[in-house]
PDB file of C-alpha atoms and ligand atoms in Angstrom:
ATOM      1  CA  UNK M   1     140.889 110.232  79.998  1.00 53.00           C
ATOM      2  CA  UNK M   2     143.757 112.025  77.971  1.00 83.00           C
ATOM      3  CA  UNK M   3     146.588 109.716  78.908  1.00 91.00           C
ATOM      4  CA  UNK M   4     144.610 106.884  77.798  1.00 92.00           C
ATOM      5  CA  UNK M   5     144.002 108.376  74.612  1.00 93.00           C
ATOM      6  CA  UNK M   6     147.611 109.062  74.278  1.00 93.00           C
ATOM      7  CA  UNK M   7     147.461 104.737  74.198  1.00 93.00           C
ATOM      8  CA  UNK M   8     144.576 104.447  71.700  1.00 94.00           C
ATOM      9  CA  UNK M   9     146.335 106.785  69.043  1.00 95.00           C
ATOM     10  CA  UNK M  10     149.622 105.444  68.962  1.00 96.00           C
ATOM     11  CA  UNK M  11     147.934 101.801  68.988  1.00 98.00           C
ATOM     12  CA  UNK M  12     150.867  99.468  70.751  1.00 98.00           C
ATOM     13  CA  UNK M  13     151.870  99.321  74.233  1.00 98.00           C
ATOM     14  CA  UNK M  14     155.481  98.047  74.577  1.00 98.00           C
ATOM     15  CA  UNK M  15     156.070  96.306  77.695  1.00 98.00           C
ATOM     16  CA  UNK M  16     159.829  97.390  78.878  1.00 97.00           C
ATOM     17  CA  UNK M  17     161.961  95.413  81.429  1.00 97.00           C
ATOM     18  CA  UNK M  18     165.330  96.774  82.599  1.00 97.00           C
ATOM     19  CA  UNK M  19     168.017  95.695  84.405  1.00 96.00           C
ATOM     20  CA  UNK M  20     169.511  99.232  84.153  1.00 97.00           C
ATOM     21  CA  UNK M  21     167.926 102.117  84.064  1.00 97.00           C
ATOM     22  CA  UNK M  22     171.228 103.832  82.451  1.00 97.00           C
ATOM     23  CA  UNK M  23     169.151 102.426  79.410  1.00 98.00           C
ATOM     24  CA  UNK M  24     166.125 103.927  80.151  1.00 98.00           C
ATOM     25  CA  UNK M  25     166.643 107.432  78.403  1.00 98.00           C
ATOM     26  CA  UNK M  26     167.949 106.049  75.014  1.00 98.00           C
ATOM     27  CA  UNK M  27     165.389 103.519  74.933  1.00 98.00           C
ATOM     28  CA  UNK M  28     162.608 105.837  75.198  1.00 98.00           C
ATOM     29  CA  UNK M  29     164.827 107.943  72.398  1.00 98.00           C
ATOM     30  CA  UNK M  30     164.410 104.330  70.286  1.00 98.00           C
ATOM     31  CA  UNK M  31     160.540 104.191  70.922  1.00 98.00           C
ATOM     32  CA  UNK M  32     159.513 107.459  69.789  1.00 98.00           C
ATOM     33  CA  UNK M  33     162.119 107.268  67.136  1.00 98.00           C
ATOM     34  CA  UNK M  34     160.468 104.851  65.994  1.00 98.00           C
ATOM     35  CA  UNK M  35     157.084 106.426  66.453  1.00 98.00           C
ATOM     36  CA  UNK M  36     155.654 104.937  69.532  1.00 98.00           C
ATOM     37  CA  UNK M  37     155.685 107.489  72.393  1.00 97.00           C
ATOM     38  CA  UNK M  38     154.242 104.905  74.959  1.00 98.00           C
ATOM     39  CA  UNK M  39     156.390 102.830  77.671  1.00 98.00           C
ATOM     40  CA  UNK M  40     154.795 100.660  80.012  1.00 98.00           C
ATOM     41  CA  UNK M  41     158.575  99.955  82.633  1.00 98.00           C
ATOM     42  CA  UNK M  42     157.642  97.147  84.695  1.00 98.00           C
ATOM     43  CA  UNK M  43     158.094  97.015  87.891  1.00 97.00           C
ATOM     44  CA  UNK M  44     159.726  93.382  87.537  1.00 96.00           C
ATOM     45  CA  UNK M  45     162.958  94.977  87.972  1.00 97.00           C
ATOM     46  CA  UNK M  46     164.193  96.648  91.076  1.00 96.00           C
ATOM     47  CA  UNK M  47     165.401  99.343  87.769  1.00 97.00           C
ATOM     48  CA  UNK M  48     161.882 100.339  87.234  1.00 98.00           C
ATOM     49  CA  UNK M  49     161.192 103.278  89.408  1.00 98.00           C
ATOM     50  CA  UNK M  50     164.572 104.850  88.413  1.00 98.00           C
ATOM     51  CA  UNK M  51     164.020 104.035  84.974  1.00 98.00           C
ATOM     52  CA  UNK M  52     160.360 105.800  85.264  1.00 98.00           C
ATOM     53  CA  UNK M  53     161.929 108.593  86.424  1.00 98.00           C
ATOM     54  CA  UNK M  54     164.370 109.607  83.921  1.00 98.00           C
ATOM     55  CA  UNK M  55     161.374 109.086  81.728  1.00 98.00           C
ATOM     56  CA  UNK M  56     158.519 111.188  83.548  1.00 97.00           C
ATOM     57  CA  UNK M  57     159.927 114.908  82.549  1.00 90.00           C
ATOM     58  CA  UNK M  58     159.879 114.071  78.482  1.00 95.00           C
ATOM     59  CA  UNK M  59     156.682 115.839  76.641  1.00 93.00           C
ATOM     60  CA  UNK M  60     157.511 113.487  73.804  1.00 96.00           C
ATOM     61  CA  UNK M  61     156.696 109.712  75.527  1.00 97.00           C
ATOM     62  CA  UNK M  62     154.130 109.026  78.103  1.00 97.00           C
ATOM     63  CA  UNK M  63     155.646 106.521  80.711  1.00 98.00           C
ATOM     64  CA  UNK M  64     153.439 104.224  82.975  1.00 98.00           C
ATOM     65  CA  UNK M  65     154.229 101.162  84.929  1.00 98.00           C
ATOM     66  CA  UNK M  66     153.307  97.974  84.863  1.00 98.00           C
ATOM     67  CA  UNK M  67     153.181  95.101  86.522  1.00 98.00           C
ATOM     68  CA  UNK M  68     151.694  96.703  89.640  1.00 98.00           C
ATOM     69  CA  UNK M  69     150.464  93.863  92.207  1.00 98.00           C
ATOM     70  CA  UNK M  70     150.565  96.058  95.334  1.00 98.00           C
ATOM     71  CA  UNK M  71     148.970  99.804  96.420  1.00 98.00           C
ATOM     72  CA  UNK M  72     152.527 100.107  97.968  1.00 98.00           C
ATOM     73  CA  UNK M  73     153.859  99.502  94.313  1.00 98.00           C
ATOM     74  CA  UNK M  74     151.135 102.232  92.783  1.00 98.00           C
ATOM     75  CA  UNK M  75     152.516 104.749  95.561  1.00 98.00           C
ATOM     76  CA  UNK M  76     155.779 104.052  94.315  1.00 98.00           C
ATOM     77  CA  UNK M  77     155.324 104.349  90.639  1.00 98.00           C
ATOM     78  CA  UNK M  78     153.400 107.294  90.809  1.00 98.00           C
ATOM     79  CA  UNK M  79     156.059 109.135  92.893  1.00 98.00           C
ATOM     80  CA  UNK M  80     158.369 108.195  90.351  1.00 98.00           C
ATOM     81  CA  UNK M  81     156.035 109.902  87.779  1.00 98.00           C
ATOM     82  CA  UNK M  82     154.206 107.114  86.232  1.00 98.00           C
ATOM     83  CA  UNK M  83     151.257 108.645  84.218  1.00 97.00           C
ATOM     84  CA  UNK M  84     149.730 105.700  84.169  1.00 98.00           C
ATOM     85  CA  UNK M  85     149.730 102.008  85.802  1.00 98.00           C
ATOM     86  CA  UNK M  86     149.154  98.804  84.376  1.00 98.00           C
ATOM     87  CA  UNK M  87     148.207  95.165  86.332  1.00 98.00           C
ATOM     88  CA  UNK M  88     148.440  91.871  85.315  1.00 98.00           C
ATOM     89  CA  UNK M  89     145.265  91.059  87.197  1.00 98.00           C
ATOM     90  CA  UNK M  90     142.235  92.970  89.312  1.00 98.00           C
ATOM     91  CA  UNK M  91     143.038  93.787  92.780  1.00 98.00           C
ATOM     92  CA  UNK M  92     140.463  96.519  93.841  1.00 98.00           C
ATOM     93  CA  UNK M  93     142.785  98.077  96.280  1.00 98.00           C
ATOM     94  CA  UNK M  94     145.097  98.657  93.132  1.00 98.00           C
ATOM     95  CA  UNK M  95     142.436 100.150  91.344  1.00 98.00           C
ATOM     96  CA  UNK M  96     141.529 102.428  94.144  1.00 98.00           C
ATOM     97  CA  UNK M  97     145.023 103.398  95.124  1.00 98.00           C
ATOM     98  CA  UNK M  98     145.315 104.646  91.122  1.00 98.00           C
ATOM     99  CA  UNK M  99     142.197 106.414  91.638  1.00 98.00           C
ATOM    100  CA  UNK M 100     143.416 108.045  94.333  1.00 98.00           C
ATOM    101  CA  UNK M 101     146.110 109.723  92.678  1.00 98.00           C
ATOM    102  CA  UNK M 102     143.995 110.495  89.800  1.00 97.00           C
ATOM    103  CA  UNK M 103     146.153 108.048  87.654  1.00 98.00           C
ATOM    104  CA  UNK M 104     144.778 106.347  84.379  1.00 98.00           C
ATOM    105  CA  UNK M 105     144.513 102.103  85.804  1.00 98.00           C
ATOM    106  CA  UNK M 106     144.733  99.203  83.189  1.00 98.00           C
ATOM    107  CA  UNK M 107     143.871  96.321  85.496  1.00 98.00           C
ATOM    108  CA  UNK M 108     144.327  92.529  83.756  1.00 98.00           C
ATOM    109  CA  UNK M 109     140.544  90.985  83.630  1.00 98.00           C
ATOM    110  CA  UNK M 110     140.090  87.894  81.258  1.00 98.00           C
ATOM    111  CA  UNK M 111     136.247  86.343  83.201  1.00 98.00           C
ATOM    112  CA  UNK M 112     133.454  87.956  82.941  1.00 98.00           C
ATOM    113  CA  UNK M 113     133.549  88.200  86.358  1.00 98.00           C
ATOM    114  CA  UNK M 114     136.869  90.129  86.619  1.00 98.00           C
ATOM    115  CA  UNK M 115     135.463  92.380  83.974  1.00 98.00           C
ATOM    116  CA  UNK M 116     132.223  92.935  85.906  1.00 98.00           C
ATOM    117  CA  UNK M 117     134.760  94.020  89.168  1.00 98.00           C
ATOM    118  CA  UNK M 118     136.371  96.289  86.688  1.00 98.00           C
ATOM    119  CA  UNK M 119     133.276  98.398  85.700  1.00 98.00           C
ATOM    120  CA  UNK M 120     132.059  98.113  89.441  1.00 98.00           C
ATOM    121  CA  UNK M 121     135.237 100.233  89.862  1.00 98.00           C
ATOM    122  CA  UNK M 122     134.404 102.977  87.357  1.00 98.00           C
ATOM    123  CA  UNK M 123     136.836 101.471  84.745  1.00 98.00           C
ATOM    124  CA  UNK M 124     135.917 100.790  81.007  1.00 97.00           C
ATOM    125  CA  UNK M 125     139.682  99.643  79.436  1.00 98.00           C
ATOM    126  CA  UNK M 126     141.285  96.716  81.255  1.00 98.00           C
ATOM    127  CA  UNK M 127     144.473  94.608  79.732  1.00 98.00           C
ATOM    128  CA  UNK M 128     143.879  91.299  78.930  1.00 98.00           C
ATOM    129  CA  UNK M 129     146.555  89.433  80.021  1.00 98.00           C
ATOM    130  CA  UNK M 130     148.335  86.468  78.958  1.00 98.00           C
ATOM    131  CA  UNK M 131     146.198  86.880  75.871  1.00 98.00           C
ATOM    132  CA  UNK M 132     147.323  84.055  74.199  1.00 98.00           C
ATOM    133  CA  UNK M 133     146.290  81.695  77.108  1.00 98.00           C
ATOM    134  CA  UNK M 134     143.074  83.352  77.878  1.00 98.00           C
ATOM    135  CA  UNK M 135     141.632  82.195  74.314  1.00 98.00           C
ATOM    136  CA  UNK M 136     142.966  85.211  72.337  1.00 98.00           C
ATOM    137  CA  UNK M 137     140.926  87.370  69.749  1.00 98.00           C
ATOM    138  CA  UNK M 138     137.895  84.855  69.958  1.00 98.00           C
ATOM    139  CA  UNK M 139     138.009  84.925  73.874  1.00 98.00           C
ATOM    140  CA  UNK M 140     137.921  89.343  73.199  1.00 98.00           C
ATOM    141  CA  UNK M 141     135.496  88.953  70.269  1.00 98.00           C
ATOM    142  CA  UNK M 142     132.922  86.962  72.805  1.00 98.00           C
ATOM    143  CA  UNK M 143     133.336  89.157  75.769  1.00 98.00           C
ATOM    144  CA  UNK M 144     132.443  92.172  73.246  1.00 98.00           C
ATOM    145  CA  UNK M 145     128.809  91.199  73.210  1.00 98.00           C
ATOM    146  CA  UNK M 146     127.885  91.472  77.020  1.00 98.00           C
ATOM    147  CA  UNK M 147     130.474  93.865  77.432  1.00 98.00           C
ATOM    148  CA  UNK M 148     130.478  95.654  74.511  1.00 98.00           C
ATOM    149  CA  UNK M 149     131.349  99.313  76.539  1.00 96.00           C
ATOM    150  CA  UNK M 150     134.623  97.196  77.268  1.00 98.00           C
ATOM    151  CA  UNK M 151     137.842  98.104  75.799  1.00 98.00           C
ATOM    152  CA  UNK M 152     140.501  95.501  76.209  1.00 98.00           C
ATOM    153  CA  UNK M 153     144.629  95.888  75.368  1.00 98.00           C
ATOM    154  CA  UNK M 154     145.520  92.084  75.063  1.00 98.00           C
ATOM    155  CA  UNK M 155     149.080  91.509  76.007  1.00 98.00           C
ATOM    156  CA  UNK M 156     150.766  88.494  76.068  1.00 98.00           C
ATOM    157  CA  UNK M 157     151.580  86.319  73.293  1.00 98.00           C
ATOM    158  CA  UNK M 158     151.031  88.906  70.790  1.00 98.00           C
ATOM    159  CA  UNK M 159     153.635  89.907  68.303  1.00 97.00           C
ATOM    160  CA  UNK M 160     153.859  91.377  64.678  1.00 97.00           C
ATOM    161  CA  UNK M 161     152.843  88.009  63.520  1.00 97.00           C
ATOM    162  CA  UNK M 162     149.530  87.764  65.027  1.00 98.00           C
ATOM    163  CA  UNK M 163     149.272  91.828  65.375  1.00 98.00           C
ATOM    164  CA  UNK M 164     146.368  91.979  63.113  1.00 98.00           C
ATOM    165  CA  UNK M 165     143.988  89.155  64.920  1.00 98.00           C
ATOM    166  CA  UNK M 166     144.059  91.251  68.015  1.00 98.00           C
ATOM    167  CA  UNK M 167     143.946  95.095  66.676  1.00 98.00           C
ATOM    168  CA  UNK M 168     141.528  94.096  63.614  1.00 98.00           C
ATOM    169  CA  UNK M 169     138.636  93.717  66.449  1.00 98.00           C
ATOM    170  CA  UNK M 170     136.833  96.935  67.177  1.00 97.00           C
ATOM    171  CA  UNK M 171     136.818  96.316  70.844  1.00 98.00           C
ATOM    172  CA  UNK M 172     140.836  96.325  71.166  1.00 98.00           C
ATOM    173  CA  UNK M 173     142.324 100.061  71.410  1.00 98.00           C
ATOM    174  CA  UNK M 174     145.579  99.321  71.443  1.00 98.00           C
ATOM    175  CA  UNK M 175     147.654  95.745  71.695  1.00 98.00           C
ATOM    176  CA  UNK M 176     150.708  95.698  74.670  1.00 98.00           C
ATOM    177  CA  UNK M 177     154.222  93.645  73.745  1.00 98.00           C
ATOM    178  CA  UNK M 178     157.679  92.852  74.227  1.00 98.00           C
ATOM    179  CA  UNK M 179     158.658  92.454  70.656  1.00 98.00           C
ATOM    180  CA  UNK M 180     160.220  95.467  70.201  1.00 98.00           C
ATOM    181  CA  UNK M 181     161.749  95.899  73.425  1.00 98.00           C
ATOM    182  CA  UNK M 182     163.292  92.828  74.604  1.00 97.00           C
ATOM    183  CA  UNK M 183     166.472  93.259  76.399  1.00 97.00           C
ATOM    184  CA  UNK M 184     168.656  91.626  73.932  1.00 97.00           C
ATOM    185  CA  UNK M 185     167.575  93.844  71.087  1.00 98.00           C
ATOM    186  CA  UNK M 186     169.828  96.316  72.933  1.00 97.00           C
ATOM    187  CA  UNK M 187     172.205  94.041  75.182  1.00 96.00           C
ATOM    188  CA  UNK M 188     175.170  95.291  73.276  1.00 96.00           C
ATOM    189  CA  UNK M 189     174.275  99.154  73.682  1.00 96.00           C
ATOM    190  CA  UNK M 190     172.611  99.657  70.197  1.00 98.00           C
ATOM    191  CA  UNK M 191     168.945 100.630  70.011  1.00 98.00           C
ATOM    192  CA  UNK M 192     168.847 100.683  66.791  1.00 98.00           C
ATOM    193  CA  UNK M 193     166.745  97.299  66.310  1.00 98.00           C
ATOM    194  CA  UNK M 194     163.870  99.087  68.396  1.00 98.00           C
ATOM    195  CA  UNK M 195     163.384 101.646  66.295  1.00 98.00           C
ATOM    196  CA  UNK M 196     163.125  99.370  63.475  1.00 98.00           C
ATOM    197  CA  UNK M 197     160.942  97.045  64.978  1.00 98.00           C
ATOM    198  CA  UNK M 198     158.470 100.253  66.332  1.00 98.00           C
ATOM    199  CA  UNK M 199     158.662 101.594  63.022  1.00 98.00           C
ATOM    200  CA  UNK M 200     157.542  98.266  61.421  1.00 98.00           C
ATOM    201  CA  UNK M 201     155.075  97.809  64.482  1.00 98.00           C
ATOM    202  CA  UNK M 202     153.567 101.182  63.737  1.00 98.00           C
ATOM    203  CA  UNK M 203     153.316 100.328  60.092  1.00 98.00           C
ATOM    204  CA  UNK M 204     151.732  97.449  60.538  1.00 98.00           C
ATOM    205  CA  UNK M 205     149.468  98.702  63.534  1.00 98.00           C
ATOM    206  CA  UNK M 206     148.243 101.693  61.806  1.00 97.00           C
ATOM    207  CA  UNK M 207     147.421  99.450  58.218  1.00 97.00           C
ATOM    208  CA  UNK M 208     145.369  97.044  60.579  1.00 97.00           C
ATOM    209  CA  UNK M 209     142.887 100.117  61.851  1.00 95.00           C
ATOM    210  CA  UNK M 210     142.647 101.204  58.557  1.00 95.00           C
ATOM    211  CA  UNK M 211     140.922  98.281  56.618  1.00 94.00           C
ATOM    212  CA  UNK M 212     139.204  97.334  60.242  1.00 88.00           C
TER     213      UNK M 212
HETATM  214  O1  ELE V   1     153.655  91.335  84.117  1.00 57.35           O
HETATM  215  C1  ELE V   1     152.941  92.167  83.553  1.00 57.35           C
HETATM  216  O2  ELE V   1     152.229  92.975  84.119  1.00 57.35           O
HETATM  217  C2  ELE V   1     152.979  92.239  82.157  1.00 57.35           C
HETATM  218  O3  ELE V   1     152.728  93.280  81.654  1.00 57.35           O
HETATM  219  C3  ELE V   1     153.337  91.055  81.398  1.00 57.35           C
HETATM  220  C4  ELE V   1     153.665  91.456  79.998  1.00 57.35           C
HETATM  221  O4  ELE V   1     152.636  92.189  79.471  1.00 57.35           O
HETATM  222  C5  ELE V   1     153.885  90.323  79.155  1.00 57.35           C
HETATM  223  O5  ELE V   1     154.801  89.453  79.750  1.00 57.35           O
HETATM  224  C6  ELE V   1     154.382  90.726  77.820  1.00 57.35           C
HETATM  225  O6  ELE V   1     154.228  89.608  77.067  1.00 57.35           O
HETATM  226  P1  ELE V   1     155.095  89.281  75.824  1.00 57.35           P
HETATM  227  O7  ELE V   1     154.884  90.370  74.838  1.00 57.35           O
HETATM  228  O8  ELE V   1     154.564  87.975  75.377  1.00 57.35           O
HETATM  229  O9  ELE V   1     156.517  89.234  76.303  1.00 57.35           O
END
């Protein structure tokens, strides 16, 4: 699927929560500034279907939403003009709903079990999610070998510290985070410490694939 191959090239999924979505627009301009032209806006925030709006008309950054619990919530993101949706677990009525609309689904899975719902449901990418709870790159590494048709984007716990145990395994496409997008990187109206940290994420992403 295209949009998901919009998430595999550029590698890193940054996980945005905002209070306002005034600060939407010029934090998308700060991600693909800094080279990342992905934005997963949670819906956390009563902000994020606003915020995925002013986001859905740009050619430049492909805007999802994420943590989707409900089909209500899918309905909603999509109408905003979320290209894709992301779940911090695996509800099939999620996954359906997504399908529905013909809109790319990252469900969380972490059990074998949760991963064996996934592919039941046509999927072959799920997130795994909190990462750093679930057992991390040795928890991914395992599941590769009865699953190795899996693709997983841990998120959760990962930052440009451990960046390279997660994206160095073959069977992660692309790593989700809030390291570069936390709200007080831009409390005070300046995005400029997004850019850097994308730039330096991007850096460091790319480098990892490389020598993989
Ligand atoms: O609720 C969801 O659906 C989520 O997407 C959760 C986020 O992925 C993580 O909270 C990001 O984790 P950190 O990078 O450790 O801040």
């Amino acid at each position: 699927m295209a949009v998901l191959d919009t998430m595999v090239e550029a590698l890193l999924v940054p996980v945005v929560v905002l209070e306002d979505p005034a600060d939407a627009v010029p934090l998308g301009d700060a991600l693909v500034a800094g080279g990342i032209p992905v934005a997963e806006v949670t819906f956390r925030t009563a902000a994020a279907p606003d915020a995925i709006k002013a986001l859905a008309g740009r050619d430049d950054l492909l805007v999802g939403a994420g943590t989707v619990i409900s089909a209500e919530q899918v309905d909603r993101a999509v109408d905003a003009g979320a290209r894709f949706i992301v779940s911090p677990g695996l509800l099939p009525e999620v996954v359906r709903r997504a399908q529905e609309h013909d809109v790319a689904i990252v469900p969380g899975a972490v059990t074998p079990s949760e991963i064996m719902t996934a592919l039941s449901l046509g999927l072959d990418t799920v997130k795994f999610f909190p990462a750093n709870v679930y057992g991390g790159p040795s928890a991914i590494k395992a599941l590769g070998a009865p699953f190795g048709q899996v693709r997983f984007v841990p998120t959760g716990g990962v930052s440009a510290e451990n960046l390279d145990t997660y994206l160095s395994l073959p069977n992660v496409i692309a790593a989700g985070g809030s390291w570069m997008v936390k709200p007080s990187l831009f409390a005070d109206g300046d995005f400029t410490a997004v850019t850097e940290l994308s730039k330096a994420a991007v850096a460091a992403a790319r480098k990892i694939k490389e020598n993989a």
